[in-house]
Short mmCIF file of C-alpha atoms in Angstrom, two decimals:
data_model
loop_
_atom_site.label_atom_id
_atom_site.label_comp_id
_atom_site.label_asym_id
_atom_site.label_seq_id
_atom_site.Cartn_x
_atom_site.Cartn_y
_atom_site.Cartn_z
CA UNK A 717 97.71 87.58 101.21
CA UNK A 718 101.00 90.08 101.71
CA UNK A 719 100.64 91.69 105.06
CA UNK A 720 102.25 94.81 104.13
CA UNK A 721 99.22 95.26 101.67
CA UNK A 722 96.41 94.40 104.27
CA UNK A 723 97.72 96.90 107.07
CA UNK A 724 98.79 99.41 104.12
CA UNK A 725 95.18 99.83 103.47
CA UNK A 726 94.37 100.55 106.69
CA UNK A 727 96.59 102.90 107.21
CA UNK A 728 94.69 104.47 104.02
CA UNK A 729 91.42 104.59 106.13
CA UNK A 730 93.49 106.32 108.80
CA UNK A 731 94.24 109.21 106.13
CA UNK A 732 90.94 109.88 104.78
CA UNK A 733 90.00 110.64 108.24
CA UNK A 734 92.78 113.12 108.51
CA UNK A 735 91.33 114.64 104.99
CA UNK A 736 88.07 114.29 106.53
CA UNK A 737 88.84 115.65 109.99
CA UNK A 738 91.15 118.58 109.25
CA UNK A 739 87.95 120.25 106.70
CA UNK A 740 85.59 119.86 110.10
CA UNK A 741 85.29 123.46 111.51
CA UNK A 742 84.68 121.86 115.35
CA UNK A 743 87.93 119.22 115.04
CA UNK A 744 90.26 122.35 114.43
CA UNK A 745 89.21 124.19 117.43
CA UNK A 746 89.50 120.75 119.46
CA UNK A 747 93.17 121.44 118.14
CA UNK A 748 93.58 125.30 119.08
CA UNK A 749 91.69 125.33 122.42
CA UNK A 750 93.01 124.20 125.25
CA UNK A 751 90.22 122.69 127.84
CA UNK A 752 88.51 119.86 128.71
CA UNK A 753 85.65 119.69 126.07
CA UNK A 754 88.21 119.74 123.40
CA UNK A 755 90.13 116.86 125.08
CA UNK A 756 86.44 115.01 125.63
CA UNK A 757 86.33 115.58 122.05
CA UNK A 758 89.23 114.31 120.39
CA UNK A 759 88.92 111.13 122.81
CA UNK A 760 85.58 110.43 121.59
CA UNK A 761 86.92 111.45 118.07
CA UNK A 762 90.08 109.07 118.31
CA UNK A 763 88.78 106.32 120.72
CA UNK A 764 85.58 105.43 118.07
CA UNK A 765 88.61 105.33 115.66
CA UNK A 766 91.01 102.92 117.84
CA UNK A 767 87.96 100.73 118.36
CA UNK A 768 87.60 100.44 114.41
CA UNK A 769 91.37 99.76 113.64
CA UNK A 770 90.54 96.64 116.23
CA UNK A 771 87.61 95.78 114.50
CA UNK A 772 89.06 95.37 111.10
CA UNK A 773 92.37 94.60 112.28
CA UNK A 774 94.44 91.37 110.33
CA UNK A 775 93.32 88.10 112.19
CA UNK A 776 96.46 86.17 112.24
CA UNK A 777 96.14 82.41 113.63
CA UNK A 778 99.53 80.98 115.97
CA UNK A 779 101.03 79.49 113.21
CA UNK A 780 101.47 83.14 111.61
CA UNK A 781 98.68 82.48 108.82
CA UNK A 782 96.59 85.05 108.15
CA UNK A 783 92.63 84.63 108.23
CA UNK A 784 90.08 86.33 106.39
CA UNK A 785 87.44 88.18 108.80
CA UNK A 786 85.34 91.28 107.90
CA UNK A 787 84.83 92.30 111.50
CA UNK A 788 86.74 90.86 114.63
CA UNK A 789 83.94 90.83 117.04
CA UNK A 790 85.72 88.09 119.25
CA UNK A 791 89.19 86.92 118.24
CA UNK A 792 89.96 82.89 119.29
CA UNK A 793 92.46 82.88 122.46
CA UNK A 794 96.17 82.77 121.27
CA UNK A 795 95.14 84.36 118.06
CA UNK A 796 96.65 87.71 117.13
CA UNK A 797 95.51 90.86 115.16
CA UNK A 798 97.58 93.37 113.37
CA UNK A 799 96.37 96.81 113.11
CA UNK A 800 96.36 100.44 112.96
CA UNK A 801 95.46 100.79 116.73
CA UNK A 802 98.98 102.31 118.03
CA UNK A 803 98.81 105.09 115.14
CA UNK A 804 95.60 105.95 116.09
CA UNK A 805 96.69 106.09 120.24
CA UNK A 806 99.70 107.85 118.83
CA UNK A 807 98.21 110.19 116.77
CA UNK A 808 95.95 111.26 119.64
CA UNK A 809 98.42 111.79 122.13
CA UNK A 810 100.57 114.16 119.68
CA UNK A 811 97.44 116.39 119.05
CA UNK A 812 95.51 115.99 122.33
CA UNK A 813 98.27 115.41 124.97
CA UNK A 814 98.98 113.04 127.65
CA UNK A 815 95.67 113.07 128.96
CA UNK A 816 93.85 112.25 125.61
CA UNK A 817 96.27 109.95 124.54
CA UNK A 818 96.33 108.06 127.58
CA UNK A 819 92.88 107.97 127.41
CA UNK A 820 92.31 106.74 124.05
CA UNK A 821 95.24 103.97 124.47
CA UNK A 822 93.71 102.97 127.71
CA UNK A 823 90.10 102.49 125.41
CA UNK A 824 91.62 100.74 122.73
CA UNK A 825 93.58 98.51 124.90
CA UNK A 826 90.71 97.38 127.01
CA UNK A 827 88.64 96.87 123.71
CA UNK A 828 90.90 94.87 122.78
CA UNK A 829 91.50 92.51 125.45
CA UNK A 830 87.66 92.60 125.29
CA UNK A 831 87.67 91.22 122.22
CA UNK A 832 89.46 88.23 123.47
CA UNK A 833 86.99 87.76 126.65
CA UNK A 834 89.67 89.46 129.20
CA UNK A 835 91.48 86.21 128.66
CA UNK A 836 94.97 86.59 130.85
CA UNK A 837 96.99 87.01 127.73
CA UNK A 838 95.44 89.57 126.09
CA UNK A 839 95.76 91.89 128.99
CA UNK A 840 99.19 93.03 128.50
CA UNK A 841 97.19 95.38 125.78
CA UNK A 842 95.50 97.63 128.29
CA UNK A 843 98.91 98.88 130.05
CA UNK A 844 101.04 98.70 126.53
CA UNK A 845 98.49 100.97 124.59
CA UNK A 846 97.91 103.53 127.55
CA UNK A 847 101.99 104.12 127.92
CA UNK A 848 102.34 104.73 124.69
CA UNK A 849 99.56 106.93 124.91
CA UNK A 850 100.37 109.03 127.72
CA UNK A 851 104.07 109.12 126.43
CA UNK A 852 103.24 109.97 122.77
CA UNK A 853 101.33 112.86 124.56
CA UNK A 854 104.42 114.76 126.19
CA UNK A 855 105.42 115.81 122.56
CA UNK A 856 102.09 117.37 122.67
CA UNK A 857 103.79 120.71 123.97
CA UNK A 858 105.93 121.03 121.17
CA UNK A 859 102.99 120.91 118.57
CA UNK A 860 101.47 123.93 120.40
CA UNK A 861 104.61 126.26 120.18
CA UNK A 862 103.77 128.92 117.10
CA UNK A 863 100.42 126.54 116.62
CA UNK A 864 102.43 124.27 114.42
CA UNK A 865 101.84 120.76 114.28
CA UNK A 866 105.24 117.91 114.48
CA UNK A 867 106.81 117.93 111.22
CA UNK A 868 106.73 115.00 109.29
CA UNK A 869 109.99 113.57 109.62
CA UNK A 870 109.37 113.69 113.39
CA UNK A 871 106.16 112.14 113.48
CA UNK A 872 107.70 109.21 111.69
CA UNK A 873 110.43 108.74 114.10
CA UNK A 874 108.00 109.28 116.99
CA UNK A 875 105.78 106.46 115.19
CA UNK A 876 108.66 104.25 114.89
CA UNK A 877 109.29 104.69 118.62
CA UNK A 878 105.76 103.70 119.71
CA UNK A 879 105.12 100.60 117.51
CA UNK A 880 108.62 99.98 118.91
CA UNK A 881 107.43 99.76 122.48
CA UNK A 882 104.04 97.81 121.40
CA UNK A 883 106.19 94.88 119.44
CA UNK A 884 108.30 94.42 123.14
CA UNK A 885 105.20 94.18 124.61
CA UNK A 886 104.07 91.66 122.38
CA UNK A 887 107.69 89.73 122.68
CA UNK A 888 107.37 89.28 126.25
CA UNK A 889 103.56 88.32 127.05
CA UNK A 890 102.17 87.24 123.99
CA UNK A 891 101.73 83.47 123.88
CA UNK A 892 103.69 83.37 120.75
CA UNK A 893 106.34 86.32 121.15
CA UNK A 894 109.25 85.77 118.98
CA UNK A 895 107.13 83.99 116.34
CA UNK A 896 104.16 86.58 116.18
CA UNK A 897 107.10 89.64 116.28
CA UNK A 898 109.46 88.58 113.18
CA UNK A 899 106.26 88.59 111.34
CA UNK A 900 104.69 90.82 111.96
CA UNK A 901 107.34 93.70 113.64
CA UNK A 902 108.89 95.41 110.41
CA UNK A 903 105.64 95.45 108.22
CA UNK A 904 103.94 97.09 111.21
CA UNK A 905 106.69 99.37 112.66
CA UNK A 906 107.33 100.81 109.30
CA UNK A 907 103.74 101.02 107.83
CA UNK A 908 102.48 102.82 111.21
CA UNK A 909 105.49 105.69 111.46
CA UNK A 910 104.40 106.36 107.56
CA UNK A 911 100.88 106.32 108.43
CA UNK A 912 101.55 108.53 111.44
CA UNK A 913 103.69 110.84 109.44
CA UNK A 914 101.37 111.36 106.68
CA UNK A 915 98.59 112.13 109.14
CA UNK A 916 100.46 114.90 111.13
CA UNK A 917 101.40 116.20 107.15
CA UNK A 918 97.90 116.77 106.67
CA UNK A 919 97.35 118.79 109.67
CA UNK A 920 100.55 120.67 109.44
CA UNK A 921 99.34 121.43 105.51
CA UNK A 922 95.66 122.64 106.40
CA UNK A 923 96.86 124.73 109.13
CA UNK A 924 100.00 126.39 107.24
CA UNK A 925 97.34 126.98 104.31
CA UNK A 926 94.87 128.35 106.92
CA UNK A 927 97.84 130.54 108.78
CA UNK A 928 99.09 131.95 104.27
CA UNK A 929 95.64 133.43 104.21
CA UNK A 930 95.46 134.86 106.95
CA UNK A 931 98.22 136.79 106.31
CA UNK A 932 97.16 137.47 102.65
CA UNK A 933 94.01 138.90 104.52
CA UNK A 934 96.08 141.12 106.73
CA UNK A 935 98.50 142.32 103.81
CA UNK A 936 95.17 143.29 102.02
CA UNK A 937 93.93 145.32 105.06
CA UNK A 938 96.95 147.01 105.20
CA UNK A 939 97.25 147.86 101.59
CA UNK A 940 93.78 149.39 101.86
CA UNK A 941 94.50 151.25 105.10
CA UNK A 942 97.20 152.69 103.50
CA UNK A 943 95.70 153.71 100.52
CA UNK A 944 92.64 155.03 101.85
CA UNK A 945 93.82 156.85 105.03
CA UNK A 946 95.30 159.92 102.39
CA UNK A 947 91.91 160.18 100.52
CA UNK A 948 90.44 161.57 104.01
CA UNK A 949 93.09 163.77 104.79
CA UNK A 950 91.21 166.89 103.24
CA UNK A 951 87.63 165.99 104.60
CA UNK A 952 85.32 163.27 104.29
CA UNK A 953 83.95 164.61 100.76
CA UNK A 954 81.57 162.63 97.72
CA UNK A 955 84.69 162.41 95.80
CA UNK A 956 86.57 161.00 98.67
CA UNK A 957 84.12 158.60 98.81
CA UNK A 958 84.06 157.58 95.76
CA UNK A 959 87.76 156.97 95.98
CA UNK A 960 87.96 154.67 99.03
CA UNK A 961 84.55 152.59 97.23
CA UNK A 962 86.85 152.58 94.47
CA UNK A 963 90.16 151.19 96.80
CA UNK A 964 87.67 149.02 99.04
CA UNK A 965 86.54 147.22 95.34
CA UNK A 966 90.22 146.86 94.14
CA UNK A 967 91.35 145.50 97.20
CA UNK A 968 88.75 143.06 98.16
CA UNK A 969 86.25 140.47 96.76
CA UNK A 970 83.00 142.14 97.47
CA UNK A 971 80.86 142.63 94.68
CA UNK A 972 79.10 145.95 95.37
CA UNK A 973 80.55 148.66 98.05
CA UNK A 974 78.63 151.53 99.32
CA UNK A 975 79.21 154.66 101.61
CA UNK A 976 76.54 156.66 103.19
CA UNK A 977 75.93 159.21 105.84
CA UNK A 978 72.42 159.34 108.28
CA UNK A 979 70.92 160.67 105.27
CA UNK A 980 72.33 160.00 101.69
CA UNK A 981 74.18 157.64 99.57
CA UNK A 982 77.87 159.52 99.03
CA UNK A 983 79.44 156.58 96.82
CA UNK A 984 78.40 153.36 95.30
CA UNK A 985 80.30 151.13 93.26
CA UNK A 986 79.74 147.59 91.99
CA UNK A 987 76.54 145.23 90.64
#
Protein backbone atom coordinates (compact mmCIF):
# COMPACT_ATOMS: atom_id res chain seq x y z
CA UNK A 1 0.00 0.00 0.00
CA UNK A 2 1.64 3.58 -1.35
CA UNK A 3 1.26 6.06 1.42
CA UNK A 4 0.87 8.95 -0.75
CA UNK A 5 -2.43 7.20 -1.94
CA UNK A 6 -3.81 6.35 1.63
CA UNK A 7 -3.34 10.03 3.09
CA UNK A 8 -4.31 11.43 -0.55
CA UNK A 9 -7.70 10.12 0.10
CA UNK A 10 -8.04 11.61 3.13
CA UNK A 11 -7.22 14.66 2.22
CA UNK A 12 -10.29 14.02 -0.31
CA UNK A 13 -12.64 13.63 2.77
CA UNK A 14 -11.18 16.91 4.00
CA UNK A 15 -12.55 18.60 0.65
CA UNK A 16 -15.95 17.36 0.49
CA UNK A 17 -16.37 18.93 3.77
CA UNK A 18 -15.20 22.21 2.41
CA UNK A 19 -17.93 21.57 -0.57
CA UNK A 20 -20.17 20.58 2.09
CA UNK A 21 -19.44 23.34 4.61
CA UNK A 22 -19.11 26.42 2.41
CA UNK A 23 -23.19 25.59 0.90
CA UNK A 24 -24.23 25.62 4.92
CA UNK A 25 -25.97 29.05 5.46
CA UNK A 26 -24.86 28.92 9.51
CA UNK A 27 -20.88 27.88 8.65
CA UNK A 28 -20.60 31.18 6.50
CA UNK A 29 -21.75 33.45 9.17
CA UNK A 30 -19.36 31.45 11.70
CA UNK A 31 -16.90 32.98 8.99
CA UNK A 32 -18.26 36.73 8.78
CA UNK A 33 -19.13 37.27 12.47
CA UNK A 34 -16.85 37.92 14.80
CA UNK A 35 -17.90 36.54 18.51
CA UNK A 36 -17.74 33.82 20.59
CA UNK A 37 -20.64 31.55 19.31
CA UNK A 38 -19.09 31.59 15.95
CA UNK A 39 -15.69 30.57 17.42
CA UNK A 40 -17.76 27.78 19.71
CA UNK A 41 -18.91 26.85 16.40
CA UNK A 42 -16.20 26.31 14.13
CA UNK A 43 -14.37 24.44 17.17
CA UNK A 44 -17.09 22.07 17.47
CA UNK A 45 -17.24 22.12 13.56
CA UNK A 46 -13.34 21.47 13.17
CA UNK A 47 -12.56 19.56 16.46
CA UNK A 48 -15.39 16.55 15.47
CA UNK A 49 -13.31 16.75 12.20
CA UNK A 50 -9.63 16.50 13.85
CA UNK A 51 -11.00 13.67 15.95
CA UNK A 52 -12.01 11.78 12.59
CA UNK A 53 -8.67 12.41 10.67
CA UNK A 54 -7.26 10.45 14.04
CA UNK A 55 -9.68 7.92 13.76
CA UNK A 56 -9.00 6.86 10.27
CA UNK A 57 -5.57 7.96 10.29
CA UNK A 58 -2.65 5.34 8.52
CA UNK A 59 -1.58 2.87 11.37
CA UNK A 60 2.03 2.51 10.71
CA UNK A 61 3.92 -0.24 12.95
CA UNK A 62 7.99 0.79 14.15
CA UNK A 63 9.39 -0.92 11.46
CA UNK A 64 7.61 1.71 9.01
CA UNK A 65 4.99 -1.00 7.68
CA UNK A 66 1.80 0.07 7.25
CA UNK A 67 -1.30 -1.81 8.88
CA UNK A 68 -4.68 -2.09 7.77
CA UNK A 69 -7.30 -0.67 10.47
CA UNK A 70 -10.79 0.76 9.71
CA UNK A 71 -10.95 2.78 12.90
CA UNK A 72 -7.95 3.51 15.35
CA UNK A 73 -9.77 3.29 18.56
CA UNK A 74 -6.44 2.54 20.53
CA UNK A 75 -3.16 2.55 18.62
CA UNK A 76 -0.29 -0.12 20.22
CA UNK A 77 2.50 2.05 22.14
CA UNK A 78 5.43 2.97 19.74
CA UNK A 79 3.08 2.68 16.86
CA UNK A 80 2.49 5.72 14.68
CA UNK A 81 -0.46 7.17 12.59
CA UNK A 82 -0.34 9.40 9.63
CA UNK A 83 -3.12 11.71 9.04
CA UNK A 84 -4.95 14.69 8.05
CA UNK A 85 -5.07 16.05 11.70
CA UNK A 86 -2.58 19.21 11.21
CA UNK A 87 -4.72 20.37 8.03
CA UNK A 88 -7.64 20.19 9.87
CA UNK A 89 -5.89 22.31 13.16
CA UNK A 90 -4.54 24.43 10.37
CA UNK A 91 -7.39 25.02 8.52
CA UNK A 92 -9.20 26.12 11.69
CA UNK A 93 -6.84 28.48 12.89
CA UNK A 94 -6.74 30.38 9.35
CA UNK A 95 -10.61 30.78 9.41
CA UNK A 96 -11.33 30.92 13.16
CA UNK A 97 -8.14 32.53 14.65
CA UNK A 98 -5.79 31.84 17.36
CA UNK A 99 -8.31 31.05 19.76
CA UNK A 100 -10.16 28.38 17.60
CA UNK A 101 -7.22 27.00 16.29
CA UNK A 102 -5.58 26.60 19.45
CA UNK A 103 -8.48 25.10 20.58
CA UNK A 104 -9.07 22.57 18.06
CA UNK A 105 -5.15 21.57 18.00
CA UNK A 106 -5.24 21.36 21.71
CA UNK A 107 -8.54 18.66 21.09
CA UNK A 108 -6.97 16.77 18.52
CA UNK A 109 -3.75 16.50 20.27
CA UNK A 110 -5.15 15.22 23.50
CA UNK A 111 -7.36 12.73 21.41
CA UNK A 112 -4.67 11.60 20.20
CA UNK A 113 -2.41 10.87 22.95
CA UNK A 114 -5.73 9.37 24.19
CA UNK A 115 -5.70 7.06 21.75
CA UNK A 116 -2.44 5.73 22.91
CA UNK A 117 -3.61 5.57 26.80
CA UNK A 118 -1.63 9.01 27.71
CA UNK A 119 1.38 6.80 27.31
CA UNK A 120 4.60 9.32 27.91
CA UNK A 121 5.42 9.29 24.25
CA UNK A 122 2.49 10.20 22.75
CA UNK A 123 2.24 13.37 24.70
CA UNK A 124 4.46 15.49 22.73
CA UNK A 125 1.03 15.64 20.47
CA UNK A 126 -0.97 17.81 22.82
CA UNK A 127 1.67 20.87 22.86
CA UNK A 128 2.79 20.22 18.95
CA UNK A 129 -0.90 20.38 17.61
CA UNK A 130 -2.01 23.42 19.89
CA UNK A 131 1.21 25.66 18.58
CA UNK A 132 0.50 25.08 15.40
CA UNK A 133 -2.88 25.91 16.12
CA UNK A 134 -2.63 29.06 17.85
CA UNK A 135 0.16 30.10 15.31
CA UNK A 136 -1.75 29.10 12.12
CA UNK A 137 -4.40 31.45 13.75
CA UNK A 138 -2.38 34.86 13.64
CA UNK A 139 -2.84 34.77 9.76
CA UNK A 140 -6.40 34.80 10.73
CA UNK A 141 -6.34 38.76 10.48
CA UNK A 142 -5.30 38.81 7.10
CA UNK A 143 -8.28 36.57 5.88
CA UNK A 144 -10.65 39.19 7.38
CA UNK A 145 -9.21 42.29 5.47
CA UNK A 146 -11.90 43.02 2.39
CA UNK A 147 -13.65 39.52 3.75
CA UNK A 148 -11.31 37.58 1.56
CA UNK A 149 -10.10 34.36 2.48
CA UNK A 150 -5.79 33.38 2.07
CA UNK A 151 -5.18 32.79 -1.45
CA UNK A 152 -4.21 29.57 -2.47
CA UNK A 153 -0.70 29.79 -3.04
CA UNK A 154 -0.46 31.07 0.55
CA UNK A 155 -2.38 28.54 2.18
CA UNK A 156 -0.01 26.02 0.68
CA UNK A 157 3.04 27.62 1.96
CA UNK A 158 1.34 28.20 5.32
CA UNK A 159 0.48 24.29 5.19
CA UNK A 160 3.93 23.46 4.37
CA UNK A 161 5.05 25.48 7.39
CA UNK A 162 2.81 23.69 9.90
CA UNK A 163 3.33 20.00 8.88
CA UNK A 164 6.88 21.39 8.99
CA UNK A 165 6.76 22.09 12.70
CA UNK A 166 4.64 18.71 13.43
CA UNK A 167 7.48 16.36 11.57
CA UNK A 168 10.28 18.22 14.22
CA UNK A 169 8.11 17.35 16.74
CA UNK A 170 7.92 13.95 15.75
CA UNK A 171 11.99 13.87 15.13
CA UNK A 172 12.71 14.72 18.57
CA UNK A 173 10.15 12.72 20.91
CA UNK A 174 8.85 10.10 18.92
CA UNK A 175 10.33 6.74 19.87
CA UNK A 176 11.34 6.24 16.36
CA UNK A 177 12.21 9.91 15.04
CA UNK A 178 14.46 9.77 12.15
CA UNK A 179 12.98 6.44 10.97
CA UNK A 180 9.16 7.38 11.32
CA UNK A 181 10.15 11.14 9.61
CA UNK A 182 11.98 10.01 6.20
CA UNK A 183 8.89 8.05 5.73
CA UNK A 184 6.60 9.54 6.34
CA UNK A 185 7.77 13.64 6.19
CA UNK A 186 7.53 14.45 2.32
CA UNK A 187 4.30 12.37 1.54
CA UNK A 188 2.70 14.20 4.48
CA UNK A 189 4.21 17.75 4.23
CA UNK A 190 3.31 17.93 0.64
CA UNK A 191 -0.14 16.14 0.59
CA UNK A 192 -1.36 18.43 3.67
CA UNK A 193 -0.19 22.12 2.12
CA UNK A 194 -2.28 20.77 -1.14
CA UNK A 195 -5.04 19.68 0.95
CA UNK A 196 -4.91 22.93 2.89
CA UNK A 197 -4.69 24.95 -0.24
CA UNK A 198 -7.50 23.43 -1.99
CA UNK A 199 -9.68 23.90 1.07
CA UNK A 200 -9.05 27.71 1.53
CA UNK A 201 -9.76 27.67 -2.71
CA UNK A 202 -13.09 26.58 -1.98
CA UNK A 203 -13.90 29.19 0.45
CA UNK A 204 -12.19 31.95 -1.38
CA UNK A 205 -14.43 30.62 -4.65
CA UNK A 206 -17.94 30.51 -2.78
CA UNK A 207 -17.37 33.77 -1.25
CA UNK A 208 -15.96 35.68 -4.50
CA UNK A 209 -19.13 34.02 -6.29
CA UNK A 210 -21.31 35.17 -3.35
CA UNK A 211 -19.50 38.89 -3.28
CA UNK A 212 -20.12 38.85 -8.13
CA UNK A 213 -23.77 38.71 -7.25
CA UNK A 214 -24.02 40.87 -5.06
CA UNK A 215 -22.80 43.33 -7.11
CA UNK A 216 -24.82 42.10 -10.16
CA UNK A 217 -27.78 42.76 -7.65
CA UNK A 218 -26.65 46.27 -6.95
CA UNK A 219 -25.84 47.13 -10.75
CA UNK A 220 -29.51 45.95 -11.37
CA UNK A 221 -30.90 48.31 -8.65
CA UNK A 222 -29.16 50.96 -10.02
CA UNK A 223 -30.12 50.43 -13.58
CA UNK A 224 -33.73 50.44 -12.42
CA UNK A 225 -33.34 53.51 -10.20
CA UNK A 226 -32.13 55.17 -12.97
CA UNK A 227 -34.54 54.31 -15.33
CA UNK A 228 -37.48 54.72 -13.33
CA UNK A 229 -36.70 57.91 -11.33
CA UNK A 230 -37.54 60.06 -14.96
CA UNK A 231 -40.93 58.23 -15.45
CA UNK A 232 -42.10 60.14 -12.10
CA UNK A 233 -40.79 63.32 -12.89
CA UNK A 234 -44.25 64.60 -14.32
CA UNK A 235 -46.52 62.95 -11.56
CA UNK A 236 -47.19 59.65 -10.35
CA UNK A 237 -49.77 58.89 -13.33
CA UNK A 238 -51.45 55.15 -14.74
CA UNK A 239 -49.13 55.47 -17.56
CA UNK A 240 -46.23 56.11 -15.34
CA UNK A 241 -47.08 53.19 -13.76
CA UNK A 242 -47.28 51.15 -16.23
CA UNK A 243 -43.82 52.19 -17.26
CA UNK A 244 -41.85 51.50 -14.05
CA UNK A 245 -44.08 47.73 -13.92
CA UNK A 246 -42.74 47.58 -17.25
CA UNK A 247 -38.76 48.60 -16.05
CA UNK A 248 -39.31 46.65 -12.61
CA UNK A 249 -40.17 43.30 -15.10
CA UNK A 250 -37.15 44.00 -17.46
CA UNK A 251 -34.86 44.47 -14.81
CA UNK A 252 -35.64 41.76 -12.41
CA UNK A 253 -36.76 38.08 -12.15
CA UNK A 254 -40.17 38.46 -10.69
CA UNK A 255 -42.82 36.97 -12.53
CA UNK A 256 -45.80 39.32 -12.04
CA UNK A 257 -45.33 43.17 -10.79
CA UNK A 258 -48.09 45.31 -9.61
CA UNK A 259 -48.65 49.02 -8.50
CA UNK A 260 -51.55 50.24 -6.56
CA UNK A 261 -52.75 53.14 -4.55
CA UNK A 262 -55.24 52.79 -1.09
CA UNK A 263 -57.82 52.17 -3.55
CA UNK A 264 -57.07 50.81 -7.14
CA UNK A 265 -54.80 48.76 -9.18
CA UNK A 266 -52.74 51.58 -11.46
CA UNK A 267 -50.45 48.90 -13.34
CA UNK A 268 -50.07 45.22 -13.58
CA UNK A 269 -47.80 43.33 -15.59
CA UNK A 270 -46.80 39.66 -15.69
CA UNK A 271 -48.62 35.92 -15.18
Amino acid sequence: MNLSILVAEQVGLVILLAFALVNIPAFRRMLVVSNWQSQLGLWLIFATFAVISNLIGVLIAPDNQIIKRTLLLSIPQGYSVANVRILTVTVAGIVGGPLVGGGVGLTAGMFRAFQESFSPEAMFYIPSTLLIGILSGFFYDQRRQRFSPLKALNGFFIGLLMESIQMTFVLLFSPTGWTLVKFIGLPMIVISALGTSVFLSIIRLFFQQELAAQAAQTRTVLNLALSTLPVFQHGFTTAAAQTVVHLIIKYTTFDAVSITDRHWILAFEGV
